[in-house]
Amino acid sequence: MAATSLDQIVSLSKRRGFVFPGSEIYGGLANSWDFGPLGAVLKENIRNFWLKRFIYKRQDMVMIDAAIMMNPKVWEASGHVANFNDAMIDCKECKARFRADHLIEEKFPEMKADGLLPKELTAIISEKKIACPRCGAKGKFTEARTFNLLFRTSFGAIEGGESRDIYLRGEIAQAMFVNFKNVLTTTRKRLPFGIASTGKAFRNEITPGNFIFRTLEFDLMEFEYFIREGDWEQYFDFWLKEQQKWLNDLGVDAKKLRVRQHTEDELSHYSKRTVDVEYETPFGWKELFGLAYRTDFDLKNHMEQSGEDLQYTDPDTNEKFIPHVIEPTFGLSRLTLVILLDAYHEEKLDNGEDRIVMKFHPRLAPVQVAILPLSKDERLVKKAQEVYELLNTNLDLRLDFDVTGSIGKRYRRQDEIGTPTCITVDFGTIGDDDKQCKKDHVTVRDRDSLKQEEIPISRLSSLLETRSA
Ligand code: GAP
């Protein structure tokens, strides 16, 4: 059985070290989360797979790693100061604050309220008599009003002295636009080509929540793919297919994915067409990735506001023009949650026992192979250590070595952290018990089928290489 509630994932994440509540020893900080030892590796595995697929293996893509704090003029030119808004509404009774569109969509999931004007949202909430989800009061909401999502902070270290307001980046994309000329002159790329980046983005969300689904700081991976205007539909379709293919290669259940086109009202201020790839979470169908046709909006505005020439010169014809942009964007923190949700399974075994198993794709699993001596007997531990060293030297895999607890308990732990393969060294391996393994053989246990096979140690490297790809 798959996960039916987010609580199952939150609880497993805490118990096994995927995600912890942020600043927990001080009572936490609302909606802040820390990735633990396994979660941090899982997230980096996803990021590395993305880097390989979309940057390192492509000649038309380069990467930058830009500053989180940028000149505030960037956010004025990009339209985020004026337009990066959500509408909020307060309950006068219990003082709870909500995103007005979410209030409507949660009550009427078939309605799309994102992008409506505050007065339209106020009218719907009053007409539909939507009650406060916190205290149940009806007709007690304030008018909806806009709230800018940019995360404001001050720049300059002099306390009480001069400092200036700046914003933490609300999206990574702007770094790619403001570096367009630098990248073009240093790499001599020709259209079409992309500039990619990954890292943290910050948004003052009105209603963060659903664990790591919507937080104030989160990891993003995105690229701006620069094209000629006339080619935009062709590349829009191309990148949508690539996003879907990639999700398939991550092992995400295709039945839980769908594509939804944004209505005119929903479109961001910079977009002419946007589609979301959505995932069916236990709290409904939700946006996982976005794909937008940003036209020449950003480069044109930055060119006007900065005075820099951000045009592209066609090397064959010398024609000068501002390229258009297709932007595939991948929320890394959100994708990590989806990978956790998708992997989670509760099963009843033939012997009547229940188990929780995380069925991560082997390339994403934080631990790919666990080496387990059957007991703490020194000879078994020594032999298992030899196996560990052999695999660690020959293979580029993430290994675990665990000797604590009964073998059954250790298998359960490896199932819960999603380790695809366990290798057990027993007395047969060291030639001491012919009822167990053959000498110099080990037992290889498959996480999903639970099949156990006896394999000679000499064959382990090639077998594991294939199984973990
Ligand atoms: N540059 C385009 C851009 O930032 P977006 O749709 O606003 O587009 C991109 O955000 C992705 O970031 C989303 O598809 C989602 O996966 C993720 N995302 C957005 N807001 C988030 C939040 N508050 N917490 C976690 N992930 C978020």
Coordinates of N, CA and C in Angstrom, one line a residue, residues 216-365:
L216 N 9.5 28.4 3.1 CA 10.0 29.8 2.8 C 11.3 29.8 2.1
E217 N 12.2 28.8 2.4 CA 13.4 28.6 1.6 C 13.4 27.2 1.0
F218 N 13.8 27.1 -0.2 CA 13.7 25.8 -0.8 C 14.8 25.7 -2.0
D219 N 15.1 24.5 -2.3 CA 16.1 24.3 -3.4 C 15.4 24.2 -4.8
L220 N 16.0 24.9 -5.7 CA 15.5 24.9 -7.1 C 16.6 24.4 -8.0
M221 N 16.2 23.9 -9.2 CA 17.1 23.6 -10.3 C 16.4 24.1 -11.5
E222 N 17.0 25.0 -12.2 CA 16.3 25.5 -13.4 C 17.3 25.9 -14.5
F223 N 16.7 26.0 -15.7 CA 17.6 26.6 -16.8 C 16.7 27.5 -17.7
E224 N 17.4 28.4 -18.3 CA 16.8 29.3 -19.3 C 17.4 28.9 -20.6
Y225 N 16.5 28.5 -21.5 CA 16.9 27.9 -22.8 C 16.6 29.0 -23.9
F226 N 17.7 29.6 -24.4 CA 17.6 30.8 -25.3 C 17.4 30.3 -26.7
I227 N 16.4 30.9 -27.3 CA 16.0 30.4 -28.7 C 15.6 31.6 -29.6
R228 N 15.4 31.3 -30.8 CA 14.8 32.4 -31.7 C 13.3 32.3 -31.5
E229 N 12.6 33.5 -31.6 CA 11.2 33.6 -31.2 C 10.4 32.5 -32.0
G230 N 10.6 32.4 -33.3 CA 9.8 31.5 -34.1 C 9.9 30.0 -33.7
D231 N 10.9 29.7 -32.8 CA 11.1 28.3 -32.5 C 10.4 27.9 -31.1
W232 N 9.7 28.9 -30.5 CA 9.3 28.6 -29.1 C 8.4 27.4 -28.9
E233 N 7.5 27.2 -29.9 CA 6.5 26.1 -29.6 C 7.3 24.7 -29.7
Q234 N 8.2 24.6 -30.7 CA 9.0 23.4 -30.9 C 9.8 23.1 -29.6
Y235 N 10.4 24.1 -29.0 CA 11.2 23.8 -27.8 C 10.4 23.7 -26.6
F236 N 9.2 24.3 -26.5 CA 8.3 24.1 -25.4 C 7.9 22.6 -25.3
D237 N 7.5 22.1 -26.5 CA 7.1 20.7 -26.5 C 8.3 19.8 -26.2
F238 N 9.5 20.1 -26.7 CA 10.7 19.3 -26.5 C 11.0 19.2 -25.0
W239 N 11.0 20.4 -24.3 CA 11.4 20.3 -22.9 C 10.3 19.7 -22.0
L240 N 9.1 19.8 -22.4 CA 8.0 19.2 -21.6 C 8.3 17.6 -21.7
K241 N 8.6 17.1 -22.9 CA 8.8 15.7 -23.0 C 10.0 15.3 -22.2
E242 N 11.1 16.2 -22.3 CA 12.3 15.8 -21.5 C 12.0 15.8 -20.0
Q243 N 11.2 16.7 -19.5 CA 10.9 16.7 -18.1 C 10.2 15.4 -17.7
Q244 N 9.2 15.0 -18.6 CA 8.5 13.8 -18.3 C 9.4 12.6 -18.4
K245 N 10.3 12.6 -19.3 CA 11.2 11.4 -19.5 C 12.1 11.3 -18.2
W246 N 12.5 12.5 -17.8 CA 13.4 12.4 -16.6 C 12.7 11.9 -15.4
L247 N 11.4 12.3 -15.2 CA 10.6 11.8 -14.1 C 10.5 10.3 -14.2
N248 N 10.3 9.8 -15.4 CA 10.2 8.4 -15.6 C 11.5 7.7 -15.2
D249 N 12.6 8.3 -15.5 CA 13.9 7.7 -15.2 C 14.3 7.8 -13.7
L250 N 13.5 8.7 -13.0 CA 13.7 8.8 -11.6 C 12.8 7.7 -10.9
G251 N 12.0 7.0 -11.7 CA 11.2 5.9 -11.2 C 9.8 6.4 -10.6
V252 N 9.4 7.7 -10.9 CA 8.1 8.2 -10.4 C 7.0 7.5 -11.1
D253 N 6.0 7.1 -10.4 CA 4.8 6.4 -10.9 C 4.1 7.3 -11.9
A254 N 4.0 6.9 -13.2 CA 3.4 7.7 -14.2 C 1.9 7.9 -14.0
K255 N 1.3 7.0 -13.3 CA -0.2 7.1 -13.0 C -0.4 8.3 -12.1
K256 N 0.6 8.8 -11.4 CA 0.4 9.9 -10.4 C 0.8 11.2 -11.0
L257 N 1.1 11.2 -12.3 CA 1.6 12.4 -12.9 C 0.6 12.9 -13.9
R258 N 0.4 14.2 -14.1 CA -0.4 14.8 -15.2 C 0.1 16.2 -15.5
V259 N -0.3 16.7 -16.7 CA 0.2 18.0 -17.1 C -1.0 18.9 -17.1
R260 N -0.9 20.1 -16.6 CA -2.0 21.0 -16.6 C -1.5 22.4 -17.1
Q261 N -2.3 22.9 -18.0 CA -1.9 24.2 -18.6 C -2.5 25.3 -17.8
H262 N -1.7 26.4 -17.6 CA -2.2 27.6 -16.8 C -3.2 28.3 -17.6
T263 N -4.3 28.8 -16.9 CA -5.2 29.7 -17.5 C -4.6 31.1 -17.7
E264 N -5.2 31.9 -18.5 CA -4.7 33.3 -18.7 C -4.5 34.0 -17.3
D265 N -5.5 33.8 -16.4 CA -5.5 34.5 -15.1 C -4.3 34.1 -14.2
E266 N -3.9 32.8 -14.4 CA -2.9 32.2 -13.6 C -1.5 32.6 -14.0
L267 N -1.3 32.9 -15.3 CA 0.1 33.1 -15.8 C 0.9 34.1 -15.0
S268 N 2.1 33.8 -14.8 CA 3.0 34.8 -14.1 C 3.2 36.0 -15.0
H269 N 3.6 37.1 -14.4 CA 3.7 38.3 -15.2 C 4.6 38.2 -16.4
Y270 N 5.6 37.2 -16.4 CA 6.5 37.1 -17.5 C 6.2 36.1 -18.5
S271 N 5.1 35.3 -18.3 CA 4.9 34.2 -19.1 C 3.8 34.3 -20.1
K272 N 4.0 33.7 -21.3 CA 3.0 33.7 -22.4 C 2.3 32.4 -22.3
R273 N 3.0 31.3 -22.0 CA 2.4 30.0 -21.8 C 3.1 29.3 -20.7
T274 N 2.4 28.6 -19.8 CA 3.0 27.8 -18.7 C 2.2 26.5 -18.6
V275 N 2.9 25.5 -18.4 CA 2.3 24.2 -17.9 C 2.9 23.7 -16.7
D276 N 2.1 23.1 -15.8 CA 2.7 22.5 -14.6 C 2.6 21.0 -14.8
V277 N 3.7 20.3 -14.4 CA 3.6 18.9 -14.2 C 3.2 18.6 -12.8
E278 N 2.0 18.0 -12.6 CA 1.5 17.8 -11.3 C 1.6 16.4 -10.8
Y279 N 1.7 16.2 -9.5 CA 1.7 14.9 -8.9 C 0.6 14.7 -7.9
E280 N 0.0 13.5 -7.9 CA -1.1 13.3 -7.0 C -0.6 12.9 -5.6
T281 N -0.6 13.9 -4.7 CA -0.1 13.7 -3.3 C -1.3 13.3 -2.5
P282 N -1.0 12.9 -1.2 CA -2.2 12.6 -0.3 C -3.0 13.8 -0.1
F283 N -2.5 15.0 -0.4 CA -3.3 16.2 -0.2 C -3.8 16.8 -1.5
G284 N -3.9 16.0 -2.5 CA -4.4 16.4 -3.8 C -3.4 16.5 -4.9
W285 N -3.9 16.8 -6.1 CA -3.0 17.1 -7.3 C -2.3 18.4 -7.1
K286 N -0.9 18.4 -7.1 CA -0.2 19.6 -6.8 C 1.0 19.8 -7.8
E287 N 1.3 21.0 -8.0 CA 2.4 21.3 -9.0 C 3.7 20.7 -8.5
L288 N 4.4 20.0 -9.4 CA 5.7 19.5 -9.1 C 6.7 20.4 -9.8
F289 N 6.6 20.4 -11.1 CA 7.5 21.2 -11.9 C 6.7 22.3 -12.8
G290 N 7.4 23.3 -13.3 CA 6.8 24.2 -14.2 C 7.6 24.3 -15.5
L291 N 6.9 24.7 -16.5 CA 7.6 25.0 -17.8 C 6.9 26.2 -18.4
A292 N 7.8 27.2 -18.6 CA 7.2 28.5 -19.0 C 7.9 29.1 -20.3
Y293 N 7.1 29.7 -21.1 CA 7.7 30.5 -22.3 C 7.7 31.9 -21.8
R294 N 8.9 32.4 -21.5 CA 9.1 33.7 -20.9 C 9.3 34.8 -21.9
T295 N 9.2 34.4 -23.2 CA 9.4 35.4 -24.3 C 10.8 36.0 -24.2
D296 N 10.9 37.3 -24.5 CA 12.1 38.1 -24.3 C 12.0 39.1 -23.2
F297 N 10.9 38.8 -22.3 CA 10.5 39.7 -21.3 C 11.7 40.1 -20.4
D298 N 12.5 39.1 -19.9 CA 13.5 39.4 -18.9 C 14.7 40.1 -19.5
L299 N 15.2 39.6 -20.6 CA 16.4 40.2 -21.2 C 16.1 41.6 -21.7
K300 N 14.9 41.8 -22.2 CA 14.5 43.1 -22.7 C 14.4 44.1 -21.6
N301 N 13.8 43.7 -20.5 CA 13.7 44.6 -19.3 C 15.1 44.9 -18.7
H302 N 15.9 43.9 -18.6 CA 17.3 44.2 -18.1 C 18.1 45.1 -19.0
M303 N 17.9 44.9 -20.3 CA 18.6 45.7 -21.2 C 18.2 47.2 -21.1
E304 N 16.8 47.4 -21.0 CA 16.3 48.8 -20.8 C 16.8 49.4 -19.5
Q305 N 16.7 48.6 -18.4 CA 17.0 49.2 -17.1 C 18.5 49.3 -16.8
S306 N 19.3 48.4 -17.4 CA 20.8 48.5 -17.0 C 21.5 49.3 -18.1
G307 N 21.0 49.4 -19.3 CA 21.7 50.1 -20.3 C 22.7 49.2 -21.1
E308 N 22.8 47.9 -20.6 CA 23.8 47.0 -21.3 C 23.1 46.4 -22.6
D309 N 23.9 46.2 -23.6 CA 23.3 45.5 -24.8 C 23.3 44.0 -24.5
L310 N 22.1 43.5 -24.4 CA 21.9 42.1 -24.1 C 21.4 41.3 -25.4
Q311 N 21.7 41.9 -26.5 CA 21.3 41.2 -27.8 C 22.3 40.1 -28.2
Y312 N 21.8 39.3 -29.0 CA 22.6 38.2 -29.6 C 22.9 38.5 -31.0
T313 N 24.1 38.3 -31.5 CA 24.4 38.6 -32.9 C 24.6 37.2 -33.6
D314 N 23.8 37.0 -34.6 CA 23.9 35.8 -35.4 C 25.2 35.8 -36.1
P315 N 26.1 34.8 -35.8 CA 27.4 34.8 -36.4 C 27.5 34.6 -37.9
D316 N 26.4 34.1 -38.5 CA 26.4 33.9 -39.9 C 25.8 35.1 -40.6
T317 N 24.8 35.8 -40.1 CA 24.1 36.9 -40.8 C 24.4 38.2 -40.2
N318 N 25.0 38.2 -39.0 CA 25.2 39.5 -38.2 C 23.9 40.1 -37.7
E319 N 22.8 39.4 -37.9 CA 21.5 40.0 -37.4 C 21.6 40.0 -35.8
K320 N 21.1 41.2 -35.3 CA 21.1 41.4 -33.8 C 19.7 41.3 -33.3
F321 N 19.5 40.5 -32.3 CA 18.1 40.5 -31.7 C 18.2 39.9 -30.2
I322 N 17.1 40.2 -29.5 CA 17.0 39.6 -28.1 C 16.4 38.2 -28.2
P323 N 17.1 37.2 -27.7 CA 16.6 35.9 -27.8 C 15.4 35.7 -26.9
H324 N 14.5 34.8 -27.2 CA 13.4 34.4 -26.4 C 13.8 33.2 -25.5
V325 N 13.0 32.9 -24.5 CA 13.4 31.9 -23.5 C 12.3 30.9 -23.2
I326 N 12.7 29.6 -23.2 CA 11.9 28.6 -22.6 C 12.5 28.2 -21.2
E327 N 11.7 28.1 -20.2 CA 12.3 27.9 -18.9 C 11.7 26.6 -18.2
P328 N 12.4 25.5 -18.2 CA 12.0 24.3 -17.4 C 12.5 24.5 -16.0
T329 N 11.6 24.4 -15.0 CA 12.1 24.6 -13.7 C 11.7 23.4 -12.8
F330 N 12.6 23.0 -12.0 CA 12.4 21.8 -11.2 C 12.6 22.1 -9.7
G331 N 11.6 22.1 -8.9 CA 11.7 22.3 -7.5 C 12.3 21.1 -6.8
L332 N 13.6 21.3 -6.4 CA 14.3 20.1 -5.9 C 13.8 19.7 -4.5
S333 N 13.5 20.6 -3.6 CA 12.9 20.2 -2.3 C 11.6 19.5 -2.5
R334 N 10.8 20.0 -3.3 CA 9.5 19.5 -3.6 C 9.6 18.1 -4.3
L335 N 10.5 18.0 -5.2 CA 10.8 16.7 -5.9 C 11.2 15.6 -4.9
T336 N 12.1 16.1 -3.9 CA 12.5 15.1 -2.9 C 11.3 14.6 -2.1
L337 N 10.4 15.5 -1.8 CA 9.2 15.0 -1.1 C 8.4 14.0 -2.0
V338 N 8.3 14.3 -3.2 CA 7.6 13.4 -4.2 C 8.3 12.0 -4.3
I339 N 9.6 12.1 -4.3 CA 10.4 10.8 -4.3 C 10.1 10.0 -3.1
L340 N 10.0 10.7 -1.9 CA 9.7 10.0 -0.7 C 8.3 9.4 -0.7
L341 N 7.4 10.2 -1.1 CA 6.0 9.8 -1.2 C 5.8 8.6 -2.1
D342 N 6.5 8.7 -3.3 CA 6.3 7.7 -4.3 C 7.0 6.3 -3.9
A343 N 8.1 6.5 -3.1 CA 8.8 5.3 -2.7 C 8.1 4.5 -1.6
Y344 N 7.3 5.2 -0.8 CA 6.8 4.6 0.5 C 5.8 3.5 0.2
H345 N 6.0 2.3 0.8 CA 5.1 1.2 0.7 C 5.0 0.5 2.0
E346 N 3.8 0.1 2.3 CA 3.6 -0.7 3.5 C 3.1 -2.1 3.0
E347 N 3.8 -3.2 3.4 CA 3.5 -4.5 2.9 C 3.3 -5.5 4.0
K348 N 2.5 -6.5 3.7 CA 2.3 -7.7 4.6 C 3.2 -8.8 4.0
L349 N 4.1 -9.3 4.8 CA 4.9 -10.4 4.3 C 4.3 -11.8 4.4
D350 N 4.8 -12.8 3.7 CA 4.2 -14.1 3.8 C 4.2 -14.7 5.2
N351 N 5.2 -14.3 6.0 CA 5.2 -14.8 7.4 C 4.3 -14.0 8.3
G352 N 3.5 -13.1 7.7 CA 2.5 -12.3 8.5 C 3.0 -11.0 9.1
E353 N 4.4 -10.8 9.0 CA 4.9 -9.5 9.5 C 4.6 -8.4 8.6
D354 N 4.5 -7.2 9.1 CA 4.4 -6.0 8.3 C 5.7 -5.3 8.1
R355 N 5.9 -4.7 6.9 CA 7.1 -4.0 6.7 C 6.8 -2.7 6.0
I356 N 7.6 -1.7 6.3 CA 7.6 -0.4 5.5 C 8.9 -0.5 4.7
V357 N 8.7 -0.3 3.4 CA 9.8 -0.3 2.5 C 9.8 0.9 1.6
M358 N 11.0 1.6 1.4 CA 11.1 2.7 0.5 C 11.7 2.2 -0.8
K359 N 10.8 2.2 -1.8 CA 11.3 1.6 -3.1 C 11.9 2.6 -4.0
F360 N 13.0 3.2 -3.5 CA 13.7 4.2 -4.3 C 14.3 3.5 -5.5
H361 N 14.4 4.3 -6.6 CA 15.2 3.8 -7.8 C 16.7 3.6 -7.3
P362 N 17.3 2.5 -7.6 CA 18.7 2.2 -7.1 C 19.6 3.4 -7.3
R363 N 19.4 4.2 -8.4 CA 20.4 5.3 -8.6 C 20.2 6.5 -7.6
L364 N 19.0 6.5 -6.9 CA 18.7 7.6 -6.0 C 18.9 7.1 -4.5
A365 N 18.8 5.8 -4.3 CA 18.8 5.4 -2.9 C 20.0 5.9 -2.1

